[in-house]
PDB file of C-alpha atoms in Angstrom:
ATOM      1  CA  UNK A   1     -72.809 -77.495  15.816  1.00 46.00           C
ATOM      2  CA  UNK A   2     -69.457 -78.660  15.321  1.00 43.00           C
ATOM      3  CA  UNK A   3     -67.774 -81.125  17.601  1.00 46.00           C
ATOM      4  CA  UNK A   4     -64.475 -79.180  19.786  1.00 47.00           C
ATOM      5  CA  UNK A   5     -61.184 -79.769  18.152  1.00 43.00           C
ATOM      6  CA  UNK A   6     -58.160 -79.459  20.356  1.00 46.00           C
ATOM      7  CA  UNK A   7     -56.346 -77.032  20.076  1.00 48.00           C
ATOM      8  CA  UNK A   8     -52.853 -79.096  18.607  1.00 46.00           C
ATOM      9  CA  UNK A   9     -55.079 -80.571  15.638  1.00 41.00           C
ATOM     10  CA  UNK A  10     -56.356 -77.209  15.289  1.00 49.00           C
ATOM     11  CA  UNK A  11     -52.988 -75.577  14.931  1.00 46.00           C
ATOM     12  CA  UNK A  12     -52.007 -78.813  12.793  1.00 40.00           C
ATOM     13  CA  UNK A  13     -54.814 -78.443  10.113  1.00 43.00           C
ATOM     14  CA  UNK A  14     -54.315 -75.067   9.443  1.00 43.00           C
ATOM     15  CA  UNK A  15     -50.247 -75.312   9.035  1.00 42.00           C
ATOM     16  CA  UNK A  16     -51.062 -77.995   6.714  1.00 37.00           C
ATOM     17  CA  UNK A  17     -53.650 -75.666   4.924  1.00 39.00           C
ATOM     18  CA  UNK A  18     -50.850 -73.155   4.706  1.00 40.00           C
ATOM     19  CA  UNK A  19     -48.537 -74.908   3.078  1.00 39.00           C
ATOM     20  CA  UNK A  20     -49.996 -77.356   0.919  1.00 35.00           C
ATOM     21  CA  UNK A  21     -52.671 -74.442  -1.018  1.00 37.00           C
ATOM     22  CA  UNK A  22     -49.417 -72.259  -1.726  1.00 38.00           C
ATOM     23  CA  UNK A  23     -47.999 -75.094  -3.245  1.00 35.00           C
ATOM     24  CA  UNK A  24     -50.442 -76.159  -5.777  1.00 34.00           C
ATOM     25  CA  UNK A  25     -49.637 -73.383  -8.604  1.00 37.00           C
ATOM     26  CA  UNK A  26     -46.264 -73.585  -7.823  1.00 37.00           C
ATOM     27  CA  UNK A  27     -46.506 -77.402  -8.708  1.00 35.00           C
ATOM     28  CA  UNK A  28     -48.328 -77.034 -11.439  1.00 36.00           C
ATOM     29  CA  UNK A  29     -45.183 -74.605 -13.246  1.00 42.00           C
ATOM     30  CA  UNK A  30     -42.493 -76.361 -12.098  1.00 44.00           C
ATOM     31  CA  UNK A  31     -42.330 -78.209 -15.506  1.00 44.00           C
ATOM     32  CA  UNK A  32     -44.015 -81.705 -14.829  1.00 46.00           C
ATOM     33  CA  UNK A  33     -46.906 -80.895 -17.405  1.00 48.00           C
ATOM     34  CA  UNK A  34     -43.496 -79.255 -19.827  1.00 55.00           C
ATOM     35  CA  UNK A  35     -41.719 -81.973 -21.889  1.00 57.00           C
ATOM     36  CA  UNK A  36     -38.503 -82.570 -20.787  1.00 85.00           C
ATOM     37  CA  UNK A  37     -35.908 -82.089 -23.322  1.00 95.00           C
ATOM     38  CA  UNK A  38     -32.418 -83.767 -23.484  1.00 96.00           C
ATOM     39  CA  UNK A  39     -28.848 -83.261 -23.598  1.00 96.00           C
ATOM     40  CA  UNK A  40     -27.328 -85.224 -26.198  1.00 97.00           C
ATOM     41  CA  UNK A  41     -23.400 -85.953 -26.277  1.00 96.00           C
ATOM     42  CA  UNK A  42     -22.168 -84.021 -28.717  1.00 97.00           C
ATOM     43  CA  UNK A  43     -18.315 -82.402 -29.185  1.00 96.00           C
ATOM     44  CA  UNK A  44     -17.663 -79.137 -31.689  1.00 97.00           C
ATOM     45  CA  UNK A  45     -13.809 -80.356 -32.172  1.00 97.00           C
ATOM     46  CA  UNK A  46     -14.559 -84.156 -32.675  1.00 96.00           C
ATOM     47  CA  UNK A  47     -17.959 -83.380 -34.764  1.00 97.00           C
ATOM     48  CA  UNK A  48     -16.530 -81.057 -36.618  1.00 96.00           C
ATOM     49  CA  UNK A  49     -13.392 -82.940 -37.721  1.00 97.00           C
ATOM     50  CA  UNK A  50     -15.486 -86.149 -38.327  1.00 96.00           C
ATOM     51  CA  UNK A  51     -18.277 -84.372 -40.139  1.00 97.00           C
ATOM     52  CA  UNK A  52     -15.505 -81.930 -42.028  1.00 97.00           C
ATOM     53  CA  UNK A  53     -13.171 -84.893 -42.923  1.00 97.00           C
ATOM     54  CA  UNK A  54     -16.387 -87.315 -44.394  1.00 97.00           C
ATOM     55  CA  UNK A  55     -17.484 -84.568 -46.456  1.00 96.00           C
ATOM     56  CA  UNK A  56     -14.379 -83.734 -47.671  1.00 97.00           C
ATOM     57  CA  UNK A  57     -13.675 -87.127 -48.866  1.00 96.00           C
ATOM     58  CA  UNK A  58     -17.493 -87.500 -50.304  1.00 96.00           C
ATOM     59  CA  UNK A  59     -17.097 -84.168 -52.309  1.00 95.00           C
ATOM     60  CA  UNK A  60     -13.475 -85.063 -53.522  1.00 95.00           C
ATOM     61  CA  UNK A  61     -14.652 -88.450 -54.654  1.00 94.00           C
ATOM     62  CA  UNK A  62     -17.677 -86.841 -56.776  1.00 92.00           C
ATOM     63  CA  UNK A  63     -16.051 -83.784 -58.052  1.00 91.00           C
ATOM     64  CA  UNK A  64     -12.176 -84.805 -58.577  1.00 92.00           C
ATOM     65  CA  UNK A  65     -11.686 -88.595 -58.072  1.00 92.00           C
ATOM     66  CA  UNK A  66     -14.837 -89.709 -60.156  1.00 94.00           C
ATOM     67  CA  UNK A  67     -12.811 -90.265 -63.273  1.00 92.00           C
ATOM     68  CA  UNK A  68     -10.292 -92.016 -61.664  1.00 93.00           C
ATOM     69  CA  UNK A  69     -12.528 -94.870 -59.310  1.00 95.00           C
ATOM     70  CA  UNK A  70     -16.041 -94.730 -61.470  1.00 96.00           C
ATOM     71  CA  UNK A  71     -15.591 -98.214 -62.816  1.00 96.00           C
ATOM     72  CA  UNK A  72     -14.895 -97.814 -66.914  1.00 94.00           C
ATOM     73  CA  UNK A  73     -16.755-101.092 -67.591  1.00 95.00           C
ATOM     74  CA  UNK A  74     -19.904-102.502 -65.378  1.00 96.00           C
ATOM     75  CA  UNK A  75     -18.710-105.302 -63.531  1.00 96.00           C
ATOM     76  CA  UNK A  76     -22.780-106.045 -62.665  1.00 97.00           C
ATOM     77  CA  UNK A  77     -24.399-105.474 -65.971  1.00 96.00           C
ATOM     78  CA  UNK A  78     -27.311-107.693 -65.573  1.00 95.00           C
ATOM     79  CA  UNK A  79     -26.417-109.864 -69.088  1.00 93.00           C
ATOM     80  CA  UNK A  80     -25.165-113.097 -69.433  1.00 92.00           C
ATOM     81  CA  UNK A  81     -21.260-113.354 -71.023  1.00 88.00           C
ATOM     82  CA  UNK A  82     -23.314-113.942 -74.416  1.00 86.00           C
ATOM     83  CA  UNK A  83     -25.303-111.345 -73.972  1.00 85.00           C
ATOM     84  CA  UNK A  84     -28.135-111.988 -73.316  1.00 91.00           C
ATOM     85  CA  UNK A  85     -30.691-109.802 -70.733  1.00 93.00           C
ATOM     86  CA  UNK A  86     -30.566-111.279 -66.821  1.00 94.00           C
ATOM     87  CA  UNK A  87     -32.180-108.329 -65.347  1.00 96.00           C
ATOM     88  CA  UNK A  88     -34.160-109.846 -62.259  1.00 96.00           C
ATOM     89  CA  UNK A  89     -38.041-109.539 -62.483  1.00 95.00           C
ATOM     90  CA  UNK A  90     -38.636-106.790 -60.042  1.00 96.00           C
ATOM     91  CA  UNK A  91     -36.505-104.173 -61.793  1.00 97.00           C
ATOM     92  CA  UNK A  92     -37.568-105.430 -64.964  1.00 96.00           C
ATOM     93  CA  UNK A  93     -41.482-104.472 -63.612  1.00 96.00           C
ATOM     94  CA  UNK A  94     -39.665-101.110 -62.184  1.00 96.00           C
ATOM     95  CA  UNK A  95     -38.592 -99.860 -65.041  1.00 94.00           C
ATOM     96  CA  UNK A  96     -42.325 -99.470 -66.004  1.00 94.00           C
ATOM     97  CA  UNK A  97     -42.072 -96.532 -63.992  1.00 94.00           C
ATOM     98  CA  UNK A  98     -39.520 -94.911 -66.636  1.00 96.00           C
ATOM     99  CA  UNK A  99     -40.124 -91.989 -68.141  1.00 95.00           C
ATOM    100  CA  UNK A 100     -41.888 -92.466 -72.106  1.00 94.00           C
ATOM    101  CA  UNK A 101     -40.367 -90.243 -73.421  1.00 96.00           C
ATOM    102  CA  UNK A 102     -36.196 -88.410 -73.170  1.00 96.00           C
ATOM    103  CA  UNK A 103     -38.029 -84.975 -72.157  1.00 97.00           C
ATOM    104  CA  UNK A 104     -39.731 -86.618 -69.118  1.00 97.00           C
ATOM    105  CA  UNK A 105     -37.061 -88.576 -68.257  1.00 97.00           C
ATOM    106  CA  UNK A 106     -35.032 -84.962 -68.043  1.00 97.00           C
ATOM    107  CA  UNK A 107     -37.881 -83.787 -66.231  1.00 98.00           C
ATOM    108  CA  UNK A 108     -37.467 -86.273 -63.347  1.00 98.00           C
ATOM    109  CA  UNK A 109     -33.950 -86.011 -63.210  1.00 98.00           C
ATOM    110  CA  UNK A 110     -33.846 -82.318 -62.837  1.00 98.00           C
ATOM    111  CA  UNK A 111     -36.906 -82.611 -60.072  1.00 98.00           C
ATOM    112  CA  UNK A 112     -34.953 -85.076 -58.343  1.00 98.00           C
ATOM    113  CA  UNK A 113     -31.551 -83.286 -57.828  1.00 98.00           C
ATOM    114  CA  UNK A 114     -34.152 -79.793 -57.121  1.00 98.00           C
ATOM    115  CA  UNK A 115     -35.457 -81.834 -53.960  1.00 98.00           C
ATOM    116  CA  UNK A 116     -33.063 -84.442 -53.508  1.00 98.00           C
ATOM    117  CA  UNK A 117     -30.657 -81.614 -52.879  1.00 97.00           C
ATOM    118  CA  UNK A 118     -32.282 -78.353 -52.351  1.00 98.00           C
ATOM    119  CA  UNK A 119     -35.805 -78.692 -51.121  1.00 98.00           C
ATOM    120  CA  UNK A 120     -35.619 -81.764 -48.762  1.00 98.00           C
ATOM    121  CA  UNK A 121     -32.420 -80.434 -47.064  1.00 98.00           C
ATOM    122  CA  UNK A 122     -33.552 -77.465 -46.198  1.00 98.00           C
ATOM    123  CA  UNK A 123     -37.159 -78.816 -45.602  1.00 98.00           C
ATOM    124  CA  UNK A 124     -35.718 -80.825 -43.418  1.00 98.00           C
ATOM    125  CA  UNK A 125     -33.516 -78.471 -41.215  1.00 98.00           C
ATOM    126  CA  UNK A 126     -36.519 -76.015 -40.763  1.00 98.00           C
ATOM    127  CA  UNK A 127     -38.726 -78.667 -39.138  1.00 97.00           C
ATOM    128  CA  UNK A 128     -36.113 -79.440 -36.764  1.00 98.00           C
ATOM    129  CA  UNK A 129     -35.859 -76.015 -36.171  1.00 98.00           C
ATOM    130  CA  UNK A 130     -39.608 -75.623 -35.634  1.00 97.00           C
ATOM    131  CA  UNK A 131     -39.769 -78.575 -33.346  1.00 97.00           C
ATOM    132  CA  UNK A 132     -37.662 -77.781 -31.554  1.00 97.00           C
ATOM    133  CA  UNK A 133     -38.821 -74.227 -31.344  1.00 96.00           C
ATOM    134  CA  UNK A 134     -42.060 -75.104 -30.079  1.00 96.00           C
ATOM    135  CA  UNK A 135     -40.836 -77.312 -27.323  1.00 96.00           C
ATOM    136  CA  UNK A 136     -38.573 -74.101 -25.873  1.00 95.00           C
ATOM    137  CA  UNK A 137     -35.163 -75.522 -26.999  1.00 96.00           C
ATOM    138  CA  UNK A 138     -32.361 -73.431 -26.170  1.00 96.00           C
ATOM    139  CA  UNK A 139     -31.066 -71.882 -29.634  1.00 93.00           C
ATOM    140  CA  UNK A 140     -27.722 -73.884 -29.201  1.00 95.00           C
ATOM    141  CA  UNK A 141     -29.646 -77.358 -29.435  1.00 97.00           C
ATOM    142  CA  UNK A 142     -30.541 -76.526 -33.272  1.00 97.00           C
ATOM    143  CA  UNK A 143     -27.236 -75.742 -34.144  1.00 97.00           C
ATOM    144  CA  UNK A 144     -25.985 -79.367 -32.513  1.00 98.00           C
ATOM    145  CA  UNK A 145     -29.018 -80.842 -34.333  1.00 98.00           C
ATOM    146  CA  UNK A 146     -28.636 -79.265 -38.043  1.00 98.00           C
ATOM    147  CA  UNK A 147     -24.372 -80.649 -37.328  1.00 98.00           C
ATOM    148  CA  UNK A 148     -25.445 -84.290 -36.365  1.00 98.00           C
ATOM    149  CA  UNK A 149     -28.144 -84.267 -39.239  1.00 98.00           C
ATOM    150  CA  UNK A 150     -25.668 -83.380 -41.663  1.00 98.00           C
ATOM    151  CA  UNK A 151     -22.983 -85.541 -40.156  1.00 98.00           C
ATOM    152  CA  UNK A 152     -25.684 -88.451 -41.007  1.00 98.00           C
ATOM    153  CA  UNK A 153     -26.026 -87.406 -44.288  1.00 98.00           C
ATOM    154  CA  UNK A 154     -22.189 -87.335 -44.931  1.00 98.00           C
ATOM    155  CA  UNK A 155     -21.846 -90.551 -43.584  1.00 98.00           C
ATOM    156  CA  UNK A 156     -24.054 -92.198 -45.257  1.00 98.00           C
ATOM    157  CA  UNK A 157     -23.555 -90.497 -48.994  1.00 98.00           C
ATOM    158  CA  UNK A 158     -19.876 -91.513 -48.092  1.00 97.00           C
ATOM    159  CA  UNK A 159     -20.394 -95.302 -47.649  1.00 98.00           C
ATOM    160  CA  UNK A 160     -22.923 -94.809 -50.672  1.00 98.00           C
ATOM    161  CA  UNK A 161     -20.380 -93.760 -53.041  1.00 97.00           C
ATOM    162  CA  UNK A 162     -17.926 -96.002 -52.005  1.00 97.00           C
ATOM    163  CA  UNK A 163     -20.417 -99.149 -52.819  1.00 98.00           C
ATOM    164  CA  UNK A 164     -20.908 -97.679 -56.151  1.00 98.00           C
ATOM    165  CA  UNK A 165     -17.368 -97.817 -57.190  1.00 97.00           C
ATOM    166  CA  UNK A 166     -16.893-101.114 -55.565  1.00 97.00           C
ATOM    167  CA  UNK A 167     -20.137-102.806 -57.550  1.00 98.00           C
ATOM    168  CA  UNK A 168     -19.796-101.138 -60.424  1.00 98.00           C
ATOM    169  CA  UNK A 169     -23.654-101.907 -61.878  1.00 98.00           C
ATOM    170  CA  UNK A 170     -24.824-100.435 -65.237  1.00 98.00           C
ATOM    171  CA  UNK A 171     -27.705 -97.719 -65.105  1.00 98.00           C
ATOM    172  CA  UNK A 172     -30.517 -98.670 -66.637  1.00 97.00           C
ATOM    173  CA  UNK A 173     -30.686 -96.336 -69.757  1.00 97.00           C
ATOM    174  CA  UNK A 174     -27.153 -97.610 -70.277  1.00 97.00           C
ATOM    175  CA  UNK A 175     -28.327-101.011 -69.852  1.00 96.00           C
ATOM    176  CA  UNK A 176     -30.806-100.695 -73.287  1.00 94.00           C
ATOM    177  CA  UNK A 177     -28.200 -99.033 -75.348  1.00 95.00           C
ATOM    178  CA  UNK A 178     -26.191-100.622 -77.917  1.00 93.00           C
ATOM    179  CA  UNK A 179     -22.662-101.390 -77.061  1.00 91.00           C
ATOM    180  CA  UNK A 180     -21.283 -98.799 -79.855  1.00 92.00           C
ATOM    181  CA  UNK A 181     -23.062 -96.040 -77.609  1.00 95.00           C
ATOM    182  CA  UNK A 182     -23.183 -96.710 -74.419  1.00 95.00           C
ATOM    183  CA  UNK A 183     -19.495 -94.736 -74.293  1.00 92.00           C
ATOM    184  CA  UNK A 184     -21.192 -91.717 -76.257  1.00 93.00           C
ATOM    185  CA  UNK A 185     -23.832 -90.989 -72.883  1.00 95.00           C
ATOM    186  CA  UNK A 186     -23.321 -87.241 -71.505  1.00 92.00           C
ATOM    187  CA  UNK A 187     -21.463 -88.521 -68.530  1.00 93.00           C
ATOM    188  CA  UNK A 188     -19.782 -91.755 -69.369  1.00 95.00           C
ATOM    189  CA  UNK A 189     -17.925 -92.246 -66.223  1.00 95.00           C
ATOM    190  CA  UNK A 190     -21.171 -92.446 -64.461  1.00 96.00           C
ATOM    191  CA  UNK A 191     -21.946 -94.921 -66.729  1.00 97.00           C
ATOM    192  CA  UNK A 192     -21.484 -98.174 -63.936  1.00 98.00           C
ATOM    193  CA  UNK A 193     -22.707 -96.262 -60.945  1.00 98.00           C
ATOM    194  CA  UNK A 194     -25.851 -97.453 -60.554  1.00 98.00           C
ATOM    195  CA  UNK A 195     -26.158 -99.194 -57.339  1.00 98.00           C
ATOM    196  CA  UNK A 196     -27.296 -97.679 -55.185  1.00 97.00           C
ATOM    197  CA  UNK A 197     -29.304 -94.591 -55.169  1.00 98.00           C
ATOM    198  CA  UNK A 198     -26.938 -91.792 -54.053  1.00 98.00           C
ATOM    199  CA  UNK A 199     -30.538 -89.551 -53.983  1.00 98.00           C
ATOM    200  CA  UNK A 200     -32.760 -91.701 -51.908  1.00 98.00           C
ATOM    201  CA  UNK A 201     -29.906 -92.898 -49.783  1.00 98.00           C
ATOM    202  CA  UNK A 202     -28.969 -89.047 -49.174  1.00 98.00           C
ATOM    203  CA  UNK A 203     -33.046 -87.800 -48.911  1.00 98.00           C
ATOM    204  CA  UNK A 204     -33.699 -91.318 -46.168  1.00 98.00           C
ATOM    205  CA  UNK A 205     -30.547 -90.292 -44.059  1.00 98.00           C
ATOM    206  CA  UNK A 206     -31.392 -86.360 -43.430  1.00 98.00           C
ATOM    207  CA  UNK A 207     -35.022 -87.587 -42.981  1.00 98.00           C
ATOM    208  CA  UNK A 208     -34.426 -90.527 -40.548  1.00 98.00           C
ATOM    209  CA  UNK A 209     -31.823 -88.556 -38.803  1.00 98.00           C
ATOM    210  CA  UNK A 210     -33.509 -86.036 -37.975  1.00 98.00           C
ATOM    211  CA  UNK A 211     -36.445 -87.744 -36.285  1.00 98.00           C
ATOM    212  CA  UNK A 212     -33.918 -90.157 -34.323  1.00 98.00           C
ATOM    213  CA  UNK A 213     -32.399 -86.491 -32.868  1.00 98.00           C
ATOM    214  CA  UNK A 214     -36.132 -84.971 -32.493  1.00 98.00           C
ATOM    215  CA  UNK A 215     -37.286 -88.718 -30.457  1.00 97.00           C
ATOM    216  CA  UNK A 216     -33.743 -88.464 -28.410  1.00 97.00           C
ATOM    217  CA  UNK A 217     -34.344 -84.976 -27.514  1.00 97.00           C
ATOM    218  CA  UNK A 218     -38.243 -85.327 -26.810  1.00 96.00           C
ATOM    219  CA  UNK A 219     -39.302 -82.587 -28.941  1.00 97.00           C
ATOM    220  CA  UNK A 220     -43.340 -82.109 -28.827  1.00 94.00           C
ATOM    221  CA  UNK A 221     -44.678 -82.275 -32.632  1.00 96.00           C
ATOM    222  CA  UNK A 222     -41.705 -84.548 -33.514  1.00 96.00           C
ATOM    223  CA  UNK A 223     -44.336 -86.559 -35.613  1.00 97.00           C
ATOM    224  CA  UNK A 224     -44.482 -84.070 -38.566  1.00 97.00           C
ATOM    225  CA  UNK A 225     -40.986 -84.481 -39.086  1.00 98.00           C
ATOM    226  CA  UNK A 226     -41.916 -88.460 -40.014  1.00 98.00           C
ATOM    227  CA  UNK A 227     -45.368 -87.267 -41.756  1.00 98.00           C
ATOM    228  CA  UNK A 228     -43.679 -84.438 -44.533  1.00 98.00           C
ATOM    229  CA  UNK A 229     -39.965 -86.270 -44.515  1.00 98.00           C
ATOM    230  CA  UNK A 230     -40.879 -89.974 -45.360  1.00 98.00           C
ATOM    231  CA  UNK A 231     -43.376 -89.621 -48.509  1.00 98.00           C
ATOM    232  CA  UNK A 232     -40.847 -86.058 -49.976  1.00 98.00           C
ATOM    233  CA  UNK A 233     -37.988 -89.233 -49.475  1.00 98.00           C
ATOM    234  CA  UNK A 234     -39.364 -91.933 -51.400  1.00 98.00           C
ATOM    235  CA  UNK A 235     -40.529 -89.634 -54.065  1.00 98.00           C
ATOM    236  CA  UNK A 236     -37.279 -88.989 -54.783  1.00 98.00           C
ATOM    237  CA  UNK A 237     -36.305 -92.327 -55.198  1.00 98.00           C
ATOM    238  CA  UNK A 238     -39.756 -92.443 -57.789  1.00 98.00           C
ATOM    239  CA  UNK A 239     -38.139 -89.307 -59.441  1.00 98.00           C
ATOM    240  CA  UNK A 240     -34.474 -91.860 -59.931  1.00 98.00           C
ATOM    241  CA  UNK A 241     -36.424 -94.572 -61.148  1.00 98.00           C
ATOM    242  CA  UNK A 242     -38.415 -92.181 -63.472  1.00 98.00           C
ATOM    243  CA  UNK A 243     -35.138 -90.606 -64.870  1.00 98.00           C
ATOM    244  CA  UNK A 244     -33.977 -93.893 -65.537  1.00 98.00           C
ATOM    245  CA  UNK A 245     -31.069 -93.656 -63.745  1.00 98.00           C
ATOM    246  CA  UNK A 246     -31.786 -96.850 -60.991  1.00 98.00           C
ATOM    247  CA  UNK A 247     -33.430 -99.508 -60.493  1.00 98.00           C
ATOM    248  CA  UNK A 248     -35.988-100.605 -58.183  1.00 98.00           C
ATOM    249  CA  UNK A 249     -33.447-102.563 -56.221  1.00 98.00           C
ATOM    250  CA  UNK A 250     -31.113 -99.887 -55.633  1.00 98.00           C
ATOM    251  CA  UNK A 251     -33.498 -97.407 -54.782  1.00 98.00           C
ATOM    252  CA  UNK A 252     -34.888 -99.393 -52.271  1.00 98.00           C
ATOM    253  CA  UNK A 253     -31.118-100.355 -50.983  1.00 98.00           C
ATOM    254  CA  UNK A 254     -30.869 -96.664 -50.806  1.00 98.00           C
ATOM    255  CA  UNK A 255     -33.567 -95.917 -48.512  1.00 98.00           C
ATOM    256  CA  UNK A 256     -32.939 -99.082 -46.140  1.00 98.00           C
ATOM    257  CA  UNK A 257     -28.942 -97.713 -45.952  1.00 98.00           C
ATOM    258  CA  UNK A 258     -29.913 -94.075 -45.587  1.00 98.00           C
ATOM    259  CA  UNK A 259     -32.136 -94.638 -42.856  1.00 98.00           C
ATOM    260  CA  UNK A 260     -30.057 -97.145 -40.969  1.00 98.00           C
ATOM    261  CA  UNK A 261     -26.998 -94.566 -40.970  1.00 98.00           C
ATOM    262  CA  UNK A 262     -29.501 -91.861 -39.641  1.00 98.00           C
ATOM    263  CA  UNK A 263     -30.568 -94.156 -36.756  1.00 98.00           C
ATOM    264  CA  UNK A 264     -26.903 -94.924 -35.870  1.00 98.00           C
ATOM    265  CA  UNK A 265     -25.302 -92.122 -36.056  1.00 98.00           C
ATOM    266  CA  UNK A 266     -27.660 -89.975 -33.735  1.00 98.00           C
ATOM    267  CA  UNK A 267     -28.021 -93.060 -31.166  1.00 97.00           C
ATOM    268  CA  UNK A 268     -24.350 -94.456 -31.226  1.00 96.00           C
ATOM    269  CA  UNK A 269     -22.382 -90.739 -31.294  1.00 96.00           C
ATOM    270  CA  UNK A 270     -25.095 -88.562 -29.715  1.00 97.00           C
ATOM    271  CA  UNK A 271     -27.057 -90.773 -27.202  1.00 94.00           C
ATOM    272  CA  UNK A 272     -29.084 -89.135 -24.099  1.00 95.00           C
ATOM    273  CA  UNK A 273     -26.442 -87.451 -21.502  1.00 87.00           C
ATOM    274  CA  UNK A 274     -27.660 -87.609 -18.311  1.00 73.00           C
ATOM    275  CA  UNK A 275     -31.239 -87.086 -16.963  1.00 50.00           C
ATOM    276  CA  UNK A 276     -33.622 -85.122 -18.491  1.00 50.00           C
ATOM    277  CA  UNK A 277     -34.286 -81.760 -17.618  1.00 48.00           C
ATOM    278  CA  UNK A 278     -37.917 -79.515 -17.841  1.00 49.00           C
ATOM    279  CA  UNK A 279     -37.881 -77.388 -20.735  1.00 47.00           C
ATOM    280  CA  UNK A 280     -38.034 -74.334 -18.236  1.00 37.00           C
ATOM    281  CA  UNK A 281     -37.613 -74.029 -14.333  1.00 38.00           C
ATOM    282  CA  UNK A 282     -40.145 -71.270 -12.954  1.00 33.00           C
ATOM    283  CA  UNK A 283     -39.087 -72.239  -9.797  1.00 34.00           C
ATOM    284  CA  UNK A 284     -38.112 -74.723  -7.169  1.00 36.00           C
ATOM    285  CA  UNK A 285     -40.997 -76.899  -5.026  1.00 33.00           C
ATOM    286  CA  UNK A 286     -38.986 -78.151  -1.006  1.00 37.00           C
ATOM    287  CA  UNK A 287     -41.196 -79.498   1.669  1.00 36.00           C
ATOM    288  CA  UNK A 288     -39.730 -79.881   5.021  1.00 40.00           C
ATOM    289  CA  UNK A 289     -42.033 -81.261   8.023  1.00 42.00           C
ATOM    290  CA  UNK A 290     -41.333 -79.440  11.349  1.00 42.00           C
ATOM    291  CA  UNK A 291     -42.581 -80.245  15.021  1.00 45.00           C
ATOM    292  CA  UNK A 292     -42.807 -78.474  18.229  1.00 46.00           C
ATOM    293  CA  UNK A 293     -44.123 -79.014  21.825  1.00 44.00           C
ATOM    294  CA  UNK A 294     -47.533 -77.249  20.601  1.00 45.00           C
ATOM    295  CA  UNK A 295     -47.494 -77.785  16.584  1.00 41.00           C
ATOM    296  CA  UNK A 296     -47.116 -79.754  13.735  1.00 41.00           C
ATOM    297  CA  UNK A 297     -47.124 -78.582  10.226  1.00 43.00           C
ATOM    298  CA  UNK A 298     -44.736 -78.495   6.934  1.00 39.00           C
ATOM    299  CA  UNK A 299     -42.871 -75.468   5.533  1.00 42.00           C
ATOM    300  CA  UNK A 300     -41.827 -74.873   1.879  1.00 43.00           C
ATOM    301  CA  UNK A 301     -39.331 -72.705   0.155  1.00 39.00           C
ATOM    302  CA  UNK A 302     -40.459 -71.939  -3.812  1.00 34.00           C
TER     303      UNK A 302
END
């Protein structure tokens, strides 16, 4: 038989039965299981006009300025003044990775503009999308995303190509050619514009960036981003060296740039704002303890 309970800790046990079993689902939705995505600082006027003005000045200098700054004579041609071959060791043993023969070399080259600047963009972008998808973004964090992912890549093809006019090394199939030739190439005022890899250092930004954004924003999944972007990345920088268009060396300068620009840029324009919110509010979880002469207990709005 059980032992009397008076009537106060009766009236207190079941008040506290009331309101605490009601509360348990509503706990359980109220997003602390959800991950909590973040706002990033972002700006359409400012990101747009820095994004707009980089590319503008990366395109300009590619497509209508090239003849003008591509260096006409290699200032880093990896030969002594007599002519004789200087070409450190570890781009000497890259080169192995040349293509035998001028078809595969064509092959590579055409692979690695296909990905470099078709496939891993837009590989890229629809993961982000996806991530984000699956961690119940709002639609307007993919279009903030996709503008500071490309706003990486901008930046860092611009600092690329401004380092290539500046050092002014000779490609590598340049490098081998006889000096009566080496003016006779299809493209002779890319000639000196081999360091460093414009490709990889374009493929390592998009890739890098957009995990730094996925990490900031705490997108579930963000790991696939890292597992398809990094090894589609460096083989494009295999696909350079294969064309013979770079050397080990600036391939690897390429990736090491590229991904420090898309670290920065997402962390030093586009850090965390504010605390981070649940991915969804189903509803709102307030205890408030009340007293009387006669009873005790806790009430709750949800």
């Amino acid at each position: 038989m059980l032992p009397a309970v008076r009537p106060p800790f009766r009236a207190f046990a079941i008040a506290v039965l009331l309101a605490v079993v009601p509360a348990a689902p509503v706990a359980a939705q109220d997003g602390a299981d959800e991950p909590r995505l973040h706002e990033l600082r972002f700006d359409w006027t400012r990101d747009g006009i820095l994004t707009g003005a980089a590319g503008a000045l990366w395109i300009s200098s590619e497509s209508f300025l090239k003849d003008d700054l591509a260096p006409a004579q290699c200032r880093w041609c990896d030969r002594a003044p007599d002519g004789t071959d200087r070409l450190n060791r570890l781009d000497r043993w890259g080169r192995g990775l040349a293509g035998a023969t001028p078809e595969a070399r064509r092959r590579a080259h055409n692979w690695s503009n296909i990905v470099g600047f078709a496939a891993l963009p837009a590989g890229v972008l629809g993961l982000q999308y996806a991530v984000g998808n699956s961690s119940g973004a709002p639609s307007r964090f993919f279009a903030q995303d996709a503008t500071i992912i490309v706003q990486s890549a901008v930046f860092a093809s611009l600092a690329n190509q401004t380092v290539k006019f500046i050092a002014g090394r000779e490609r590598p199939f340049v490098h081998v050619l006889p000096e009566d030739q080496k003016g006779l190439t299809d493209h002779p005022t890319d000639n000196n514009l081999s360091f460093y890899s414009g490709h990889t250092n374009l493929a390592f930004s998009l890739v890098v960036s957009a995990g730094t954004v996925a990490a900031l924003r705490g997108y579930k999944h963000q790991a696939w981003i890292w597992a398809v972007g990094v090894p589609v990345a460096t083989s494009v920088g295999l696909l350079r060296m294969g064309a013979d268009k770079h050397y080990l060396t600036d391939v690897a300068t390429g990736a090491l740039l590229g991904s420090a620009v898309g670290v920065a840029v997402p962390l030093l324009l586009h850090g965390r704002k504010g605390d981070a919110t649940p991915k969804a509010q189903a509803g709102q979880f307030h205890m408030t303890p009340t007293a009387s002469a006669r009873m005790m207990g806790i009430s709750g709005t949800f």
